[in-house]
Amino acid sequence: PPKYPAFFDEDLKNDTFKATRSLKVLAAAEPNHPLLSASEDRRCEWVWHEEQVKGIYSGAQDRPFEQVIEQRPWSPQPPLGTVDPSATFYLPELDQFRIFDMEPGAQWVQGDQSHTSLPIDITPFQSFLSTFPEELPPSIPTLAHLASSILHPLQLQSNRLTNALLELFLSAPLSLPAHFGLLRSFMLLSSQSFTYRLRGALFSDSDAYQPVDRGTRARTRARLGIKDERDIIAEAEDLNKDGGGSAKWGIGLAVGLSERGIWPPGGAELGFALRRVIVDTLDEMRSSDDSEEDESQTSEAHSEDPRSADLVVMEAEWRLGFAIRDLPTDEGRDEWLNPSSIAALDFLYLEYKPPLPVGALITSDILSKYQRIFTFLLRLLRVDTVSRGLFQFIHKGPPLFEQDAESLHLLRRFRFHIHAFISTLTSYVFETVIGSHFDGVMKRMEDIDRRYRKRKTEESEGGDEHVDLQDTLRPVADVFEIMSEHSRILDKILGGCMLRIQQRAISDVLRDILSTVLLLGCL
């Protein structure tokens, strides 16, 4: 925070700093807001009298500062026992230091500026001192109380700005809670519909031969589980080439990703498939929102505007999309180019572009945390798909150890432990790490929205006339505190997924386990 005058207490400093940020965002989001217009009744002015202090707290317009009341002649009086500065002898070249022997303010006596080199107008200073009483009123016995009373309008204005920005982000068209819900559904894979479609587009638990660079018809037959003589010949050729590695190219990945025989994949077909995943999910969300809106119109159970979330979902069609990262230049490049690596899908990420005012709260740093979690969840979904496919391959396919029953038993037991571990890890990440933490964010947003709407309802209905103005304007919450809490929750989710820098050791162990599952699937 910037530096403030010494008579600002800590609470006022914090509130003023928050109001300064709120003012910038409010000016960018709604330039014509009434609070942005200049108003003389919001000025903070020094007052010294009881009736003026009461006028500040009652909301009455203060007396103009230029109007002098109870003026009295003023001249600096040296305290008893002080030596007259003119009696002190100074050498001519040191005579300018005589000013330091004077009482503060004595050099600004009307018509005598010989001891100061500042050509200033001392009229405001004398007018200021002429209104100062001999003693402070009983309601403000100290300078600290006086400063608190005088700065009371600044406190109220800070609260007004904070409340105005909160109302802007809680209501349509911005609707910050709806943006949080959208990010959770897509970037944290909390939407079952989106997760199901994404699994179908990127992963496959089938152990069938993948016809890399064999044409569209061959890929279609492989996807449908159909195999003719041409496929058998092609599979035999691939098995005899490069030690048989090509036949298991990209274990756990969908057949469509092998369209061009290169990695990372690309092409219009992949882009269209991923785009359909988002569009179809949004269409399903809109249809479910319409049905809930019809029910709410009959029951009148929802106080929030049902169209606010709808607007965010409608705009998400062009704000949300898959994108491809640039290939790294360090040692991680080889893993990105290997479709059997655990990092094979790290090139793919989900991008979200919030509207400009919301972008002040959902920053690029917060979105980067979402993308790190999304990359980890893609790895987890792929390994989970492979672990499920191992059951069908081991129990229904040809046995790997036809003459060694003990080895086959160990393989089945190892597969069981793998599946139990991956299933437990997946449930822990989605239900405990993501679910419990993000549920707290959404519940807090609902509580803030409920409390704020309750206050607005009480104000519109008249409420209690004896309610203190300060209590009425006290903010329910600060949007920047919500942003900070949002970021802290994402840090906790990163920690639960073992993605923090301090967790590098355990993260490497987990990575080796997931890579081992993929390696077993390649056998």
CSV table of N, CA and C in Angstrom, one decimal, residues 320-385:
chain,number,residue,atom,x,y,z
A,320,LEU,N,-14.1,-20.0,-24.1
A,320,LEU,CA,-13.5,-21.3,-23.6
A,320,LEU,C,-13.0,-22.1,-24.8
A,321,GLY,N,-11.8,-22.6,-24.8
A,321,GLY,CA,-11.4,-23.4,-25.9
A,321,GLY,C,-10.1,-24.1,-25.6
A,322,PHE,N,-9.8,-25.2,-26.4
A,322,PHE,CA,-8.5,-25.9,-26.2
A,322,PHE,C,-7.5,-25.2,-27.1
A,323,ALA,N,-6.2,-25.2,-26.6
A,323,ALA,CA,-5.1,-24.6,-27.2
A,323,ALA,C,-3.9,-25.5,-27.1
A,324,ILE,N,-2.9,-25.3,-27.9
A,324,ILE,CA,-1.7,-26.1,-27.9
A,324,ILE,C,-0.5,-25.3,-27.5
A,325,ARG,N,0.3,-25.8,-26.5
A,325,ARG,CA,1.5,-25.0,-26.1
A,325,ARG,C,2.6,-25.2,-27.1
A,326,ASP,N,3.5,-24.3,-27.0
A,326,ASP,CA,4.8,-24.5,-27.8
A,326,ASP,C,5.6,-25.6,-27.2
A,327,LEU,N,6.4,-26.3,-28.1
A,327,LEU,CA,7.2,-27.4,-27.6
A,327,LEU,C,8.3,-26.8,-26.7
A,328,PRO,N,8.6,-27.4,-25.6
A,328,PRO,CA,9.7,-26.9,-24.7
A,328,PRO,C,11.1,-27.1,-25.4
A,329,THR,N,12.0,-26.3,-25.0
A,329,THR,CA,13.4,-26.4,-25.5
A,329,THR,C,14.3,-27.1,-24.6
A,330,ASP,N,13.9,-27.5,-23.4
A,330,ASP,CA,14.7,-28.1,-22.4
A,330,ASP,C,14.6,-29.6,-22.5
A,331,GLU,N,14.9,-30.3,-21.4
A,331,GLU,CA,14.9,-31.8,-21.4
A,331,GLU,C,13.5,-32.4,-21.5
A,332,GLY,N,12.5,-31.6,-21.2
A,332,GLY,CA,11.1,-32.1,-21.3
A,332,GLY,C,10.6,-32.3,-22.7
A,333,ARG,N,11.4,-31.8,-23.7
A,333,ARG,CA,10.9,-31.9,-25.1
A,333,ARG,C,10.8,-33.4,-25.6
A,334,ASP,N,11.7,-34.2,-25.2
A,334,ASP,CA,11.6,-35.6,-25.6
A,334,ASP,C,10.4,-36.3,-25.1
A,335,GLU,N,9.9,-36.0,-23.9
A,335,GLU,CA,8.7,-36.6,-23.3
A,335,GLU,C,7.5,-36.1,-24.1
A,336,TRP,N,7.5,-34.9,-24.5
A,336,TRP,CA,6.3,-34.4,-25.2
A,336,TRP,C,6.2,-35.1,-26.6
A,337,LEU,N,7.3,-35.4,-27.2
A,337,LEU,CA,7.4,-36.0,-28.5
A,337,LEU,C,7.1,-37.6,-28.5
A,338,ASN,N,7.0,-38.1,-27.3
A,338,ASN,CA,6.8,-39.6,-27.1
A,338,ASN,C,5.4,-39.8,-26.7
A,339,PRO,N,4.6,-40.4,-27.6
A,339,PRO,CA,3.1,-40.6,-27.2
A,339,PRO,C,2.9,-41.6,-26.1
A,340,SER,N,3.9,-42.4,-25.8
A,340,SER,CA,3.8,-43.4,-24.7
A,340,SER,C,4.2,-42.8,-23.4
A,341,SER,N,4.7,-41.6,-23.4
A,341,SER,CA,5.1,-40.9,-22.1
A,341,SER,C,3.9,-40.4,-21.3
A,342,ILE,N,4.2,-40.3,-20.0
A,342,ILE,CA,3.1,-39.8,-19.2
A,342,ILE,C,2.8,-38.3,-19.5
A,343,ALA,N,3.8,-37.6,-20.0
A,343,ALA,CA,3.6,-36.2,-20.4
A,343,ALA,C,3.2,-36.0,-21.8
A,344,ALA,N,2.7,-37.0,-22.5
A,344,ALA,CA,2.4,-36.9,-23.9
A,344,ALA,C,1.3,-35.9,-24.2
A,345,LEU,N,0.4,-35.7,-23.2
A,345,LEU,CA,-0.7,-34.7,-23.5
A,345,LEU,C,-0.5,-33.4,-22.8
A,346,ASP,N,0.7,-33.1,-22.3
A,346,ASP,CA,1.0,-31.9,-21.7
A,346,ASP,C,0.9,-30.7,-22.7
A,347,PHE,N,1.0,-31.0,-24.0
A,347,PHE,CA,0.9,-29.9,-25.0
A,347,PHE,C,-0.5,-29.3,-25.0
A,348,LEU,N,-1.5,-30.0,-24.5
A,348,LEU,CA,-2.9,-29.6,-24.6
A,348,LEU,C,-3.3,-28.9,-23.4
A,349,TYR,N,-3.9,-27.7,-23.5
A,349,TYR,CA,-4.4,-27.0,-22.3
A,349,TYR,C,-5.8,-26.4,-22.7
A,350,LEU,N,-6.5,-26.0,-21.6
A,350,LEU,CA,-7.8,-25.4,-21.8
A,350,LEU,C,-7.7,-23.9,-21.4
A,351,GLU,N,-8.1,-23.1,-22.4
A,351,GLU,CA,-7.9,-21.6,-22.2
A,351,GLU,C,-9.2,-21.0,-22.0
A,352,TYR,N,-9.2,-20.0,-21.1
A,352,TYR,CA,-10.4,-19.3,-20.7
A,352,TYR,C,-10.1,-17.8,-20.7
A,353,LYS,N,-10.9,-17.0,-21.4
A,353,LYS,CA,-10.7,-15.6,-21.5
A,353,LYS,C,-11.9,-14.9,-20.9
A,354,PRO,N,-11.8,-14.5,-19.6
A,354,PRO,CA,-12.9,-13.8,-19.0
A,354,PRO,C,-13.1,-12.4,-19.5
A,355,PRO,N,-14.3,-11.8,-19.4
A,355,PRO,CA,-14.5,-10.4,-19.8
A,355,PRO,C,-13.6,-9.5,-19.0
A,356,LEU,N,-13.4,-8.3,-19.5
A,356,LEU,CA,-12.4,-7.4,-19.0
A,356,LEU,C,-12.6,-7.1,-17.5
A,357,PRO,N,-13.8,-6.7,-17.0
A,357,PRO,CA,-13.8,-6.5,-15.6
A,357,PRO,C,-13.6,-7.7,-14.7
A,358,VAL,N,-14.1,-8.9,-15.2
A,358,VAL,CA,-13.8,-10.1,-14.4
A,358,VAL,C,-12.4,-10.5,-14.5
A,359,GLY,N,-11.7,-10.1,-15.6
A,359,GLY,CA,-10.3,-10.4,-15.7
A,359,GLY,C,-9.4,-9.8,-14.6
A,360,ALA,N,-9.9,-8.7,-14.0
A,360,ALA,CA,-9.2,-8.1,-12.9
A,360,ALA,C,-9.2,-9.0,-11.6
A,361,LEU,N,-10.1,-9.9,-11.5
A,361,LEU,CA,-10.2,-10.9,-10.4
A,361,LEU,C,-9.7,-12.3,-10.8
A,362,ILE,N,-10.0,-12.7,-12.0
A,362,ILE,CA,-9.5,-14.0,-12.5
A,362,ILE,C,-8.3,-13.7,-13.4
A,363,THR,N,-7.2,-13.5,-12.7
A,363,THR,CA,-6.0,-13.1,-13.4
A,363,THR,C,-5.3,-14.2,-14.1
A,364,SER,N,-4.2,-13.8,-14.9
A,364,SER,CA,-3.5,-14.8,-15.6
A,364,SER,C,-2.8,-15.8,-14.6
A,365,ASP,N,-2.4,-15.3,-13.5
A,365,ASP,CA,-1.7,-16.2,-12.5
A,365,ASP,C,-2.7,-17.2,-12.0
A,366,ILE,N,-4.0,-16.8,-11.7
A,366,ILE,CA,-5.0,-17.8,-11.3
A,366,ILE,C,-5.3,-18.8,-12.4
A,367,LEU,N,-5.4,-18.3,-13.6
A,367,LEU,CA,-5.6,-19.2,-14.7
A,367,LEU,C,-4.5,-20.2,-15.0
A,368,SER,N,-3.3,-19.8,-14.7
A,368,SER,CA,-2.1,-20.7,-14.9
A,368,SER,C,-2.2,-21.8,-13.8
A,369,LYS,N,-2.7,-21.5,-12.6
A,369,LYS,CA,-2.9,-22.6,-11.6
A,369,LYS,C,-4.0,-23.6,-12.1
A,370,TYR,N,-5.1,-23.0,-12.7
A,370,TYR,CA,-6.1,-23.9,-13.2
A,370,TYR,C,-5.5,-24.8,-14.3
A,371,GLN,N,-4.7,-24.3,-15.2
A,371,GLN,CA,-4.1,-25.1,-16.2
A,371,GLN,C,-3.1,-26.2,-15.7
A,372,ARG,N,-2.4,-25.9,-14.7
A,372,ARG,CA,-1.5,-26.9,-14.1
A,372,ARG,C,-2.4,-28.0,-13.5
A,373,ILE,N,-3.5,-27.7,-12.9
A,373,ILE,CA,-4.3,-28.8,-12.3
A,373,ILE,C,-5.0,-29.5,-13.5
A,374,PHE,N,-5.4,-28.8,-14.6
A,374,PHE,CA,-6.0,-29.5,-15.7
A,374,PHE,C,-5.0,-30.5,-16.3
A,375,THR,N,-3.8,-30.1,-16.5
A,375,THR,CA,-2.8,-31.0,-17.1
A,375,THR,C,-2.6,-32.3,-16.2
A,376,PHE,N,-2.6,-32.1,-14.9
A,376,PHE,CA,-2.5,-33.3,-14.0
A,376,PHE,C,-3.7,-34.2,-14.1
A,377,LEU,N,-4.9,-33.6,-14.2
A,377,LEU,CA,-6.1,-34.4,-14.3
A,377,LEU,C,-6.1,-35.2,-15.6
A,378,LEU,N,-5.6,-34.6,-16.7
A,378,LEU,CA,-5.5,-35.3,-17.9
A,378,LEU,C,-4.6,-36.6,-17.8
A,379,ARG,N,-3.5,-36.4,-17.1
A,379,ARG,CA,-2.6,-37.5,-16.9
A,379,ARG,C,-3.4,-38.6,-16.1
A,380,LEU,N,-4.1,-38.2,-15.0
A,380,LEU,CA,-4.8,-39.1,-14.2
A,380,LEU,C,-5.9,-39.8,-14.9
A,381,LEU,N,-6.6,-39.1,-15.8
A,381,LEU,CA,-7.7,-39.8,-16.6
A,381,LEU,C,-7.1,-40.8,-17.5
A,382,ARG,N,-5.9,-40.5,-18.1
A,382,ARG,CA,-5.3,-41.5,-19.1
A,382,ARG,C,-4.9,-42.7,-18.3
A,383,VAL,N,-4.2,-42.6,-17.2
A,383,VAL,CA,-3.7,-43.7,-16.4
A,383,VAL,C,-4.9,-44.5,-15.9
A,384,ASP,N,-6.0,-43.9,-15.5
A,384,ASP,CA,-7.2,-44.5,-15.1
A,384,ASP,C,-7.8,-45.3,-16.2
A,385,THR,N,-7.8,-44.8,-17.4
A,385,THR,CA,-8.3,-45.5,-18.6
A,385,THR,C,-7.5,-46.7,-18.9
